[in-house]
Coordinates of C-alpha atoms in Angstrom, one line a residue:
M1 CA 264.0 332.0 105.5
P2 CA 265.7 330.2 108.5
T3 CA 263.6 327.9 110.6
N4 CA 263.7 327.2 114.4
D5 CA 266.2 330.1 114.9
L6 CA 264.2 332.2 117.3
I7 CA 263.6 332.2 121.1
L8 CA 260.8 334.1 122.7
V9 CA 261.2 335.0 126.4
I10 CA 258.1 335.8 128.5
N11 CA 258.0 337.3 132.0
C12 CA 254.4 337.6 133.2
G13 CA 254.1 339.7 136.3
S14 CA 250.9 340.4 138.4
S15 CA 250.1 343.5 136.3
S16 CA 252.8 343.6 133.7
L17 CA 254.3 341.5 130.8
K18 CA 257.9 341.8 129.7
Y19 CA 259.0 340.0 126.5
A20 CA 262.0 339.7 124.2
L21 CA 262.7 337.9 121.0
Y22 CA 266.2 336.5 120.4
E23 CA 268.1 335.0 117.4
C24 CA 269.4 331.7 118.7
N25 CA 273.0 331.7 117.5
S26 CA 274.2 335.2 118.4
F27 CA 271.4 335.9 121.0
T28 CA 270.8 339.2 119.3
V29 CA 267.6 340.9 120.5
L30 CA 265.3 341.3 117.5
A31 CA 262.3 342.7 119.4
Q32 CA 261.3 343.5 123.0
G33 CA 258.7 345.3 125.0
L34 CA 256.8 345.9 128.1
A35 CA 253.0 345.7 128.7
E36 CA 252.2 347.6 131.9
S37 CA 249.2 348.5 134.1
L38 CA 247.3 345.5 132.8
D39 CA 243.7 345.3 133.9
A40 CA 243.8 349.1 134.5
Q41 CA 242.6 352.1 132.5
S42 CA 246.1 353.1 131.7
S43 CA 247.2 349.8 130.2
R44 CA 249.7 350.1 127.3
I45 CA 252.4 348.1 125.5
N46 CA 255.7 349.7 124.6
H47 CA 257.2 347.7 121.7
T48 CA 260.5 347.9 120.0
L49 CA 261.4 346.1 116.8
G50 CA 265.0 346.6 115.9
T51 CA 265.4 350.4 116.4
V52 CA 261.7 351.2 115.7
K53 CA 259.6 352.0 118.8
S54 CA 255.8 352.0 119.0
V55 CA 253.1 352.2 121.7
F56 CA 249.8 350.4 121.8
E57 CA 247.2 351.7 124.3
Q58 CA 244.0 350.0 125.3
P59 CA 242.2 350.6 128.6
G60 CA 241.6 347.4 130.6
L61 CA 244.0 345.2 128.5
D62 CA 244.5 341.9 130.3
H63 CA 247.3 339.3 130.1
K64 CA 245.7 337.2 127.4
Q65 CA 244.9 340.2 125.2
A66 CA 248.4 341.6 125.7
L67 CA 250.1 338.3 124.8
N68 CA 247.8 338.0 121.7
W69 CA 248.8 341.5 120.6
V70 CA 252.5 340.6 121.1
T71 CA 252.4 337.3 119.2
T72 CA 250.3 338.8 116.4
T73 CA 252.7 341.7 116.1
L74 CA 255.8 339.5 116.1
D75 CA 254.2 337.0 113.6
N76 CA 253.6 339.9 111.2
S77 CA 257.1 341.2 111.6
V78 CA 259.3 338.1 111.7
D79 CA 257.1 335.1 110.8
L80 CA 257.4 333.9 114.4
S81 CA 255.1 330.9 113.9
K82 CA 257.5 329.3 111.4
R83 CA 260.8 330.3 113.1
L84 CA 260.2 329.6 116.7
R85 CA 262.5 327.1 118.4
G86 CA 261.2 327.5 121.9
I87 CA 259.6 329.8 124.5
G88 CA 261.3 330.5 127.8
H89 CA 259.2 331.6 130.8
R90 CA 260.4 333.3 134.0
V91 CA 258.7 331.4 136.9
V92 CA 259.2 333.0 140.3
H93 CA 258.9 330.1 142.7
G94 CA 259.9 326.5 142.1
G95 CA 260.1 325.5 145.7
E96 CA 262.5 322.6 146.4
Q97 CA 261.4 320.7 143.3
F98 CA 263.5 322.6 140.7
K99 CA 267.2 323.0 140.9
S100 CA 267.6 324.1 137.3
S101 CA 265.6 325.2 134.3
V102 CA 263.3 322.5 132.8
K103 CA 261.2 321.8 129.7
I104 CA 257.6 322.2 130.6
D105 CA 255.2 319.3 130.6
A106 CA 252.0 318.4 132.6
A107 CA 254.0 317.3 135.6
V108 CA 256.0 320.6 135.7
M109 CA 252.8 322.6 135.4
S110 CA 251.4 320.7 138.3
Q111 CA 254.4 321.4 140.4
I112 CA 254.5 325.1 139.6
H113 CA 250.8 325.2 140.6
A114 CA 251.6 323.5 143.9
C115 CA 254.0 326.3 144.6
I116 CA 251.3 329.0 144.4
P117 CA 250.9 329.2 148.2
L118 CA 254.6 330.2 148.3
A119 CA 254.2 332.9 145.7
P120 CA 250.5 333.8 145.4
L121 CA 251.1 337.0 143.5
H122 CA 253.6 335.6 141.0
N123 CA 253.1 332.0 140.1
P124 CA 249.5 332.4 138.9
P125 CA 250.4 334.9 136.1
N126 CA 253.5 332.8 135.3
L127 CA 251.2 329.8 134.7
L128 CA 248.8 331.9 132.7
G129 CA 251.5 333.0 130.4
I130 CA 252.6 329.4 129.8
E131 CA 249.0 328.3 129.1
I132 CA 248.3 331.1 126.7
L133 CA 251.5 330.4 124.7
Q134 CA 250.9 326.7 124.7
E135 CA 247.5 327.4 123.1
A136 CA 249.1 329.8 120.6
Y137 CA 252.1 327.6 119.7
P138 CA 251.2 324.0 120.6
E139 CA 254.2 322.6 118.7
A140 CA 256.8 324.9 120.3
P141 CA 258.7 323.5 123.3
Q142 CA 258.4 325.7 126.4
V143 CA 261.0 326.1 129.2
A144 CA 260.5 327.2 132.8
V145 CA 263.4 329.2 134.3
F146 CA 263.0 329.6 138.1
D147 CA 264.0 332.5 140.2
T148 CA 264.6 330.1 143.1
A149 CA 266.6 327.4 141.3
F150 CA 270.0 329.0 141.7
H151 CA 269.6 329.2 145.5
Q152 CA 268.9 325.5 145.9
S153 CA 272.6 325.1 146.7
L154 CA 272.1 326.9 149.9
P155 CA 273.3 324.8 152.9
P156 CA 270.7 324.1 155.7
H157 CA 272.3 326.6 158.1
A158 CA 271.5 329.3 155.5
Y159 CA 268.0 328.3 154.5
L160 CA 266.4 327.1 157.7
Y161 CA 264.5 329.4 160.0
A162 CA 264.8 329.0 163.7
L163 CA 261.2 327.7 163.9
P164 CA 259.7 324.3 164.8
Y165 CA 261.3 321.9 162.3
D166 CA 257.8 320.5 161.4
L167 CA 257.0 323.7 159.7
Y168 CA 259.8 323.0 157.2
R169 CA 259.2 319.3 156.9
E170 CA 255.5 319.5 156.5
H171 CA 254.9 322.9 154.9
G172 CA 258.1 323.9 153.2
V173 CA 258.7 326.9 155.5
R174 CA 262.3 327.9 154.7
R175 CA 264.4 330.5 152.9
Y176 CA 264.3 330.1 149.1
G177 CA 265.8 333.2 147.7
F178 CA 264.9 335.0 144.5
H179 CA 266.6 336.9 141.6
G180 CA 268.4 333.7 141.0
T181 CA 268.5 334.1 137.2
S182 CA 270.2 337.5 137.6
H183 CA 272.7 336.2 140.2
R184 CA 273.6 333.3 137.9
F185 CA 274.1 335.5 134.9
I186 CA 276.5 337.8 136.9
A187 CA 278.4 334.7 138.1
R188 CA 278.9 333.7 134.5
E189 CA 279.8 337.2 133.3
A190 CA 282.3 337.7 136.2
V191 CA 284.4 334.7 135.1
H192 CA 285.0 336.4 131.7
L193 CA 285.3 340.0 132.8
L194 CA 287.5 339.3 135.8
Q195 CA 289.5 336.8 133.7
L196 CA 289.2 334.1 136.4
Q197 CA 290.7 330.7 136.1
H198 CA 288.2 329.3 138.6
E199 CA 284.5 329.4 139.5
P200 CA 283.8 332.9 141.0
N201 CA 283.6 333.9 144.6
L202 CA 281.3 337.0 144.7
I203 CA 278.9 339.1 146.6
N204 CA 276.4 340.2 144.1
A205 CA 274.0 343.1 144.9
H206 CA 271.0 343.0 142.5
L207 CA 269.3 346.4 143.1
G208 CA 266.1 347.5 141.5
N209 CA 262.5 348.0 142.7
G210 CA 263.1 344.5 144.1
A211 CA 266.5 344.0 145.6
S212 CA 268.6 341.2 146.9
V213 CA 272.2 340.3 147.8
C214 CA 273.8 336.9 147.1
A215 CA 277.0 335.2 148.3
I216 CA 278.4 333.1 145.5
R217 CA 281.1 330.6 146.4
E218 CA 282.8 328.7 143.6
G219 CA 279.9 329.7 141.3
R220 CA 277.1 328.4 143.6
S221 CA 274.7 330.4 145.8
V222 CA 275.5 329.8 149.5
D223 CA 273.5 332.7 151.1
T224 CA 271.1 335.3 150.0
S225 CA 269.0 338.1 151.5
M226 CA 265.5 337.2 150.3
G227 CA 263.7 334.4 152.2
M228 CA 260.5 332.3 151.9
T229 CA 259.1 335.3 150.0
P230 CA 260.6 338.3 148.2
L231 CA 259.7 340.4 151.2
E232 CA 262.6 339.5 153.4
G233 CA 266.0 341.2 153.3
L234 CA 266.9 344.6 151.8
V235 CA 264.9 347.8 151.8
M236 CA 263.2 347.8 148.3
G237 CA 261.0 350.1 146.3
T238 CA 257.7 349.4 148.1
R239 CA 258.7 346.4 150.2
S240 CA 259.9 346.8 153.8
G241 CA 262.6 344.2 153.9
D242 CA 263.5 342.9 157.3
I243 CA 261.2 343.9 160.2
D244 CA 260.6 342.8 163.8
P245 CA 258.0 340.0 163.6
G246 CA 256.5 341.5 166.7
L247 CA 255.2 344.3 164.5
F248 CA 252.4 342.0 163.3
D249 CA 250.9 341.8 166.8
F250 CA 251.3 345.5 167.3
L251 CA 249.5 346.3 164.0
L252 CA 246.8 343.8 164.7
A253 CA 246.1 345.5 168.0
L254 CA 245.8 348.8 166.1
G255 CA 243.0 347.3 164.1
Y256 CA 244.9 346.3 160.9
S257 CA 243.8 343.1 159.3
T258 CA 246.2 340.5 158.0
Q259 CA 245.4 341.7 154.5
D260 CA 246.1 345.3 155.5
I261 CA 249.5 344.3 157.0
S262 CA 250.4 342.4 153.8
K263 CA 249.6 345.4 151.6
L264 CA 251.4 347.7 154.0
L265 CA 254.6 345.6 153.9
N266 CA 254.6 344.8 150.2
K267 CA 253.1 347.9 148.6
R268 CA 253.4 350.9 150.9
S269 CA 256.8 350.4 152.6
G270 CA 260.4 350.5 151.5
L271 CA 261.6 353.6 149.7
L272 CA 258.0 354.8 149.1
G273 CA 257.0 354.4 152.7
L274 CA 260.1 356.1 154.2
S275 CA 260.1 359.0 151.7
A276 CA 256.4 359.4 151.5
H277 CA 257.3 360.6 148.0
S278 CA 258.4 357.8 145.5
N279 CA 259.7 354.3 145.2
D280 CA 262.0 355.3 142.3
M281 CA 265.6 355.9 143.3
R282 CA 266.1 358.5 140.5
T283 CA 263.2 360.5 141.7
L284 CA 264.4 360.3 145.3
I285 CA 268.0 361.4 144.5
S286 CA 266.6 364.4 142.6
A287 CA 264.2 365.2 145.5
A288 CA 267.1 364.9 148.0
D289 CA 269.2 367.3 145.9
N290 CA 266.4 369.8 146.1
G291 CA 266.2 369.6 149.9
N292 CA 263.7 366.9 150.6
Q293 CA 264.9 365.4 153.9
Q294 CA 262.6 362.4 153.9
A295 CA 263.9 361.4 150.5
A296 CA 267.5 361.8 151.8
I297 CA 266.7 359.6 154.8
A298 CA 265.2 356.9 152.6
I299 CA 268.4 356.8 150.5
E300 CA 270.5 356.6 153.7
V301 CA 268.4 353.7 155.1
F302 CA 268.6 351.9 151.8
C303 CA 272.4 352.1 151.6
F304 CA 273.0 351.3 155.3
R305 CA 270.9 348.2 155.2
L306 CA 272.5 347.2 151.9
A307 CA 276.0 347.6 153.5
K308 CA 274.9 345.5 156.5
Y309 CA 273.8 342.6 154.2
I310 CA 277.0 342.8 152.1
A311 CA 279.0 342.5 155.3
A312 CA 276.9 339.6 156.4
M313 CA 277.5 337.8 153.1
M314 CA 281.2 337.7 153.8
A315 CA 280.6 335.1 156.5
S316 CA 279.8 332.6 153.8
L317 CA 283.0 333.1 151.8
S318 CA 286.6 332.2 152.4
S319 CA 287.8 334.5 149.6
L320 CA 286.3 337.3 147.5
D321 CA 286.9 337.9 143.8
A322 CA 284.6 340.9 143.7
L323 CA 281.7 342.8 145.1
V324 CA 279.3 343.4 142.2
F325 CA 276.6 346.0 141.8
T326 CA 273.9 345.2 139.2
G327 CA 270.2 345.9 138.4
G328 CA 268.7 349.3 137.6
I329 CA 269.9 351.0 140.8
G330 CA 273.1 349.0 141.1
E331 CA 274.2 349.9 137.5
N332 CA 273.1 353.5 137.4
A333 CA 273.1 355.1 140.9
A334 CA 276.7 356.1 141.6
R335 CA 275.5 357.8 144.8
V336 CA 274.1 354.5 146.1
R337 CA 277.3 352.7 145.4
S338 CA 279.4 355.4 147.1
K339 CA 277.2 355.7 150.2
T340 CA 277.1 351.9 150.6
L341 CA 280.9 351.5 150.4
Q342 CA 281.5 354.2 152.9
H343 CA 279.9 351.9 155.5
L344 CA 282.3 349.1 154.5
S345 CA 285.7 350.7 154.7
I346 CA 286.5 348.6 157.9
L347 CA 286.2 345.5 155.7
G348 CA 288.7 346.8 153.2
F349 CA 286.4 348.3 150.6
Q350 CA 287.6 351.7 149.1
L351 CA 285.9 353.5 146.2
D352 CA 287.6 355.3 143.3
E353 CA 285.1 358.2 143.3
Q354 CA 286.0 359.4 139.9
A355 CA 285.7 356.0 138.3
N356 CA 282.4 355.5 140.0
K357 CA 281.0 358.8 138.6
D358 CA 282.5 358.3 135.2
L359 CA 281.1 354.7 134.6
G360 CA 278.7 354.9 131.7
R361 CA 275.1 353.6 131.8
G362 CA 274.9 350.0 130.7
K363 CA 278.7 349.6 131.0
A364 CA 280.7 347.1 133.0
G365 CA 283.7 348.5 134.9
I366 CA 285.9 348.6 138.0
I367 CA 285.1 351.3 140.6
H368 CA 287.4 350.3 143.5
A369 CA 290.6 352.1 144.6
T370 CA 294.0 350.4 144.3
A371 CA 294.1 349.0 147.9
S372 CA 290.5 347.8 148.0
H373 CA 288.8 344.5 147.5
P374 CA 287.7 344.5 143.9
V375 CA 284.4 346.2 143.2
W376 CA 282.7 346.0 139.9
V377 CA 279.5 347.2 138.1
I378 CA 278.2 344.5 135.7
P379 CA 274.9 344.9 133.9
T380 CA 272.6 342.0 134.3
D381 CA 270.4 340.5 131.6
E382 CA 267.9 338.0 132.9
E383 CA 266.1 337.7 129.6
R384 CA 269.3 336.7 127.8
M385 CA 269.9 334.1 130.6
I386 CA 266.4 332.7 130.0
A387 CA 267.0 332.7 126.3
Q388 CA 270.2 330.8 126.6
D389 CA 268.7 328.2 128.9
T390 CA 265.8 327.8 126.5
A391 CA 268.1 327.4 123.5
E392 CA 270.1 324.8 125.4
L393 CA 267.1 322.7 126.4
T394 CA 265.4 322.9 123.0
T395 CA 268.4 322.1 120.8
K396 CA 267.6 318.9 118.8

């Protein structure tokens, strides 16, 4: 039996847990799963080992119980305790302290904890996952892979807000950006797929329930749509994206509390708020096809705002190797890609409608017309990126 040949990847969300187990040399996925609706009556774990799928249901399942179930199940299947080389954790916010992935020690834990005010919904469960796995596998090295790290190359003119400078200097109020692991993965994939002889110049649109656009110049992030928190930028599943800051005073005058406003903007807005129907793009497209006008409007707003941000990202580039669509919506919603590019024809983007429709799910491919700037669909794989970082940092 091989030893030290497995990498476990953990992504602890506020009410979910995503995990994947990789073989180190080929980065083949041996097992993966999703625990969802944690701390709720409908909590469950969808687990896949090889091609065999199973479901574990337990009302009120919490993060620790879910992780204990995952590690016990993996130990029984692949002798995880003897074969584990390292554990990689997605950590949402690393502030300005972390510009790359790092092995976790007490000092790193302290710095992640210090970033909680910047990501109060995300960093605490990230820390909890680390602590639980440290207890379960005290000998296994653990690695933190930060959503914000890739964007630490942003220049000051891209990350500073036009606020009193003391707020940045004393409290870290600035734009940090997120989805960095996905944007970095796409930058690496693009070099191979586009057969580039240089570091890539891209605009990458990561579109899912959370969504962001990133300008990548010579392989480095130079602008992005998300800001100090993941709320800024594009219209998302339940997040508003950009709004007029004066809305806060208006809502306060209507009797909303600050907590009410935070919940409104993060949980009740975006596609869900506009459509009054769903935050799922697949559901909205189906509803729009069946005559639901609010669903149709929500899709239009999503695509128009996305096009505006793609256009804005061009200001940070001197050349463009490709515009890339990725993420669940970016990879699978041909209609979103088509509607978005219709707004960008003035900038030289033209779609090959048939290629766009024919592109298979989970496949990379070209969808631009002959005279257009290159437009690609490239599937992202954040867990693989985390596994690769973990393998690199734990290689003896």
